[in-house]
XYZ file of C-alpha atoms in Angstrom:
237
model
C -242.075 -146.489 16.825
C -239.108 -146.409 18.524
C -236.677 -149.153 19.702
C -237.767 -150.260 23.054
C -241.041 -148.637 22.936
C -244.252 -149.281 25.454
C -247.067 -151.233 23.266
C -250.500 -151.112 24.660
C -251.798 -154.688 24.987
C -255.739 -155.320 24.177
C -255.543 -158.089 26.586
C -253.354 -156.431 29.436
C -250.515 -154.459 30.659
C -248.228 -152.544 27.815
C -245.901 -154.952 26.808
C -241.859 -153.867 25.832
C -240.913 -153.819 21.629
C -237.118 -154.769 22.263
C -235.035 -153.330 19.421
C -232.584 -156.350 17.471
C -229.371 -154.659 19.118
C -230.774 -155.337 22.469
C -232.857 -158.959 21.964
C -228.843 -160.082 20.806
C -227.202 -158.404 23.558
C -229.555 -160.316 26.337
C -229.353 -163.560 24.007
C -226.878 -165.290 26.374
C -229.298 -165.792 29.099
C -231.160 -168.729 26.584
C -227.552 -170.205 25.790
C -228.152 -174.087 26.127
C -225.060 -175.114 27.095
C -226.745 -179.077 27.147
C -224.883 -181.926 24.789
C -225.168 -181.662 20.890
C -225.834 -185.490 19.677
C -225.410 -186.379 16.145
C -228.326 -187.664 14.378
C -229.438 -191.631 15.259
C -228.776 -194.172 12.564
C -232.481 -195.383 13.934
C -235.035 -192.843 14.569
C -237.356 -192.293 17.331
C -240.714 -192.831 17.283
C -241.500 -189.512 18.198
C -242.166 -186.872 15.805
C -241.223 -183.590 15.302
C -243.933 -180.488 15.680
C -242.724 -177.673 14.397
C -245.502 -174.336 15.215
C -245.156 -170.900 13.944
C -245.531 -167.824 15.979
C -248.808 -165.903 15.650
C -248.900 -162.778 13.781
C -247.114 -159.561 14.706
C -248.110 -155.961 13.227
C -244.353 -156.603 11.370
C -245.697 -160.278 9.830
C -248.844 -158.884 8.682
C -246.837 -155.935 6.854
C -244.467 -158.133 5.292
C -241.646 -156.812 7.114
C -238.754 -158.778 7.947
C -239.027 -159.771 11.853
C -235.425 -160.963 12.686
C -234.585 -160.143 16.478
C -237.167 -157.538 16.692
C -238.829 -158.299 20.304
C -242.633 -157.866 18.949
C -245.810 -158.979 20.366
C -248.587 -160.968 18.865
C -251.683 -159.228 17.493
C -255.095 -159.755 18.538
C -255.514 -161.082 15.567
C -252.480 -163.370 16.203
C -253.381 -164.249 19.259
C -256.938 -165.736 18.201
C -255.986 -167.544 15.884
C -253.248 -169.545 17.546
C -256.071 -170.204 20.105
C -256.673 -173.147 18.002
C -253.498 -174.908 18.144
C -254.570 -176.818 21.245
C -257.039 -178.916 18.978
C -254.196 -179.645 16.421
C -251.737 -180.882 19.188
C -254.067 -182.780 21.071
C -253.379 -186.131 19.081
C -249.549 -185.606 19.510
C -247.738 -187.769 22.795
C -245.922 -184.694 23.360
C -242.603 -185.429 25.823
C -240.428 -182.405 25.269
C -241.456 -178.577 24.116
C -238.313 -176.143 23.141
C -239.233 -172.426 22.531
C -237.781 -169.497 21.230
C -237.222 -166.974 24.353
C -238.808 -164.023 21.681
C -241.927 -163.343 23.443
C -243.875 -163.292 20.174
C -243.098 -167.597 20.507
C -243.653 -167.657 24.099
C -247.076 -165.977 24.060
C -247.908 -168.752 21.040
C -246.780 -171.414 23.215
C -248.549 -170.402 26.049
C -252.152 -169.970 23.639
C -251.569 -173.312 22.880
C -251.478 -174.881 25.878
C -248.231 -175.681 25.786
C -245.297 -175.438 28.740
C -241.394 -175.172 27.295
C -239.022 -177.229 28.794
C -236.482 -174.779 27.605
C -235.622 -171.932 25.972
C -233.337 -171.965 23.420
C -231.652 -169.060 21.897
C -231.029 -170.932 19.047
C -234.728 -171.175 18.492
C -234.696 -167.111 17.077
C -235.229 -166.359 13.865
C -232.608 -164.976 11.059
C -231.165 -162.071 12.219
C -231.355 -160.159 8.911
C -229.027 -157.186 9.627
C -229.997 -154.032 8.007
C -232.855 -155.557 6.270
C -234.541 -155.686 9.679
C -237.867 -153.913 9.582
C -238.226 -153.752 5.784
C -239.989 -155.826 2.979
C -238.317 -157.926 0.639
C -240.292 -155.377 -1.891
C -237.667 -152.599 -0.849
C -234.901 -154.435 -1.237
C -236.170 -155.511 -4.755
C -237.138 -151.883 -5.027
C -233.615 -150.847 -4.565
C -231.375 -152.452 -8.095
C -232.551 -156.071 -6.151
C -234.542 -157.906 -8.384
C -235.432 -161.358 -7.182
C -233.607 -161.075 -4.229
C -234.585 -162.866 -0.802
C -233.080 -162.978 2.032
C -231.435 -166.191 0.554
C -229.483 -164.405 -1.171
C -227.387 -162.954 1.858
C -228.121 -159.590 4.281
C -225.996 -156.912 4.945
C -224.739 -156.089 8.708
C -227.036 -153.462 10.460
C -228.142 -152.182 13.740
C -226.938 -156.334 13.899
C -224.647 -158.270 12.294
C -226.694 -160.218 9.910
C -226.351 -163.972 9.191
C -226.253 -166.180 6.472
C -228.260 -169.047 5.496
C -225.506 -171.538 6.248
C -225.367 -169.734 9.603
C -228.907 -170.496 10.631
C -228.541 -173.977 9.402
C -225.808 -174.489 12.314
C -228.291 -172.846 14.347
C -230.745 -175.707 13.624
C -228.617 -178.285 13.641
C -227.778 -177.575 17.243
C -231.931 -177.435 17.838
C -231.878 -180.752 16.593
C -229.117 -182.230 17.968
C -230.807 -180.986 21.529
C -233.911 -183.079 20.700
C -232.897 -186.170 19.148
C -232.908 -188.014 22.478
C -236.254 -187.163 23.273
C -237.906 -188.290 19.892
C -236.902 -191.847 21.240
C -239.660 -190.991 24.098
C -242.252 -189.365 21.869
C -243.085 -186.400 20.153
C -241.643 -182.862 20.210
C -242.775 -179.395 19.462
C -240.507 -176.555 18.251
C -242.142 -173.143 18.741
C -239.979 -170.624 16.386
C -240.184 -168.019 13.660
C -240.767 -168.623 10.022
C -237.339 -168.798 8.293
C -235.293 -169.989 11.020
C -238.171 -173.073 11.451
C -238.068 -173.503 7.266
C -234.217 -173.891 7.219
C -234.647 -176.525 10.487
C -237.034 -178.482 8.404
C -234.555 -178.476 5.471
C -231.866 -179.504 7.677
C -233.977 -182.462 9.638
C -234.893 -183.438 5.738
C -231.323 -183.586 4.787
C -231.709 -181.520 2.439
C -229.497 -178.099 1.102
C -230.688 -174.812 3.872
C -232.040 -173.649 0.212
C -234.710 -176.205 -0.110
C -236.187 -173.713 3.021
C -236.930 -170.926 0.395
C -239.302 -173.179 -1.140
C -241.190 -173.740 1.778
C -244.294 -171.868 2.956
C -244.555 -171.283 6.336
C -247.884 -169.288 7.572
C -247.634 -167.724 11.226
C -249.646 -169.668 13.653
C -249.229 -172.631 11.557
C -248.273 -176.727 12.729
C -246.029 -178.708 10.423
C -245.149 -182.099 11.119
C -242.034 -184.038 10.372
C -241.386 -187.962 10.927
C -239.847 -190.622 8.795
C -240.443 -193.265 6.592
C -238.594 -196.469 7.715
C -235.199 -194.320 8.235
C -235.886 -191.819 5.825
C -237.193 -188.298 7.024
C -240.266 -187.280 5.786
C -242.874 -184.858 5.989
C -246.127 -186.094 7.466
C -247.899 -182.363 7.321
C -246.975 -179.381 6.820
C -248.267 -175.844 7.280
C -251.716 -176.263 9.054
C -253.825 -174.076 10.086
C -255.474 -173.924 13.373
């Protein structure tokens, strides 16, 4: 398909498949030019929800979905259809969302009503491997590589792992004042959300390769006393 292309929607209208290039170009409308605090010495009592995007056509394939504008599938969309039962025990005072539309159509499924979008909410922009499956890459004198391991610039620059990490680190630094107040949702992509976990852990970005991360998934972070923890992680709907 081509960049840009009309996508017929089972549910509606066609729906637009931005191409990377253009998703970054029309990033700086979700700039969050809001304060950056550093991380309390006391926690909140909130915690911190972190949901997955539903599945694309690109997630199902295994391909790497960096700033690719896709929609959910029908599948996708289904099955996040049962987020709203998982969030229903939260006390839920703030909800940040990626401005990719495959995040705001999960957000909307399940139930739930940003209070911003934040273009540091995307997901890895993986430079030329955008599109293909780590099994290419592997295919190609790669063995064992991830995307870990560093991308090279493409159709978009690329980023590292370190990069994202800043990334997250600003997320976070956005929503530490409203974890005092309650709990807080993150609606992302699958890497980017893995490496925010990390980071909110205190832990190295690489801990995030370790992580599983399913698309339409909840994960839960909170703390013990003042340590962070992880209270659940990867649930299904």
């Amino acid at each position: 398909m081509e960049p840009d292309a009309k996508t017929a929607s089972p549910t509606g209208p066609s729906v637009t498949r931005a191409s990377a290039a253009a998703t970054l170009g029309g990033l700086h409308r979700y700039a969050d030019a809001g304060p950056v605090d550093v991380r309390p010495s006391e926690p909140g009592r909130g915690r911190l929800l972190l949901v997955r995007h539903g599945e694309t056509a690109w997630s199902r394939a295994g391909r790497h979905t960096g700033l690719t504008d896709l929609p959910l599938t029908g599948a996708g969309r289904a099955a996040v259809g049962g987020l709203p039962d998982l969030l229903a025990e939260y006390d839920l005072v703030h909800v940040r969302c990626s401005p990719l539309q495959r995040a705001t159509e999960t957000a909307r499924l399940a139930g739930l009503e940003p209070d911003a979008l934040d273009a540091d909410l995307v997901e890895w922009d993986y430079g030329a491997e955008e599109g293909r499956t780590t099994a290419q890459a592997q295919a190609e004198g790669r063995p064992g590589w991830t995307v870990f391991d560093g991308v090279p610039p493409g159709e978009t620059p690329g980023e590292t792992v370190e990069m994202v990490a800043a990334r997250a680190s600003r997320v976070l630094g956005r929503v530490w004042r409203h974890l005092e107040h309650g709990d807080v949702v993150l609606v992302g992509h699958g890497h980017h959300l893995r490496v925010l976990a990390a980071v909110y852990l205190r832990q190295t970005p690489y801990l995030a390769d370790a992580l599983e991360l399913e698309a339409g998934s909840l994960s839960v972070l909170g703390h013990h006393r003042t340590t962070p923890t992880v209270h659940r992680w990867n649930l299904a709907p």
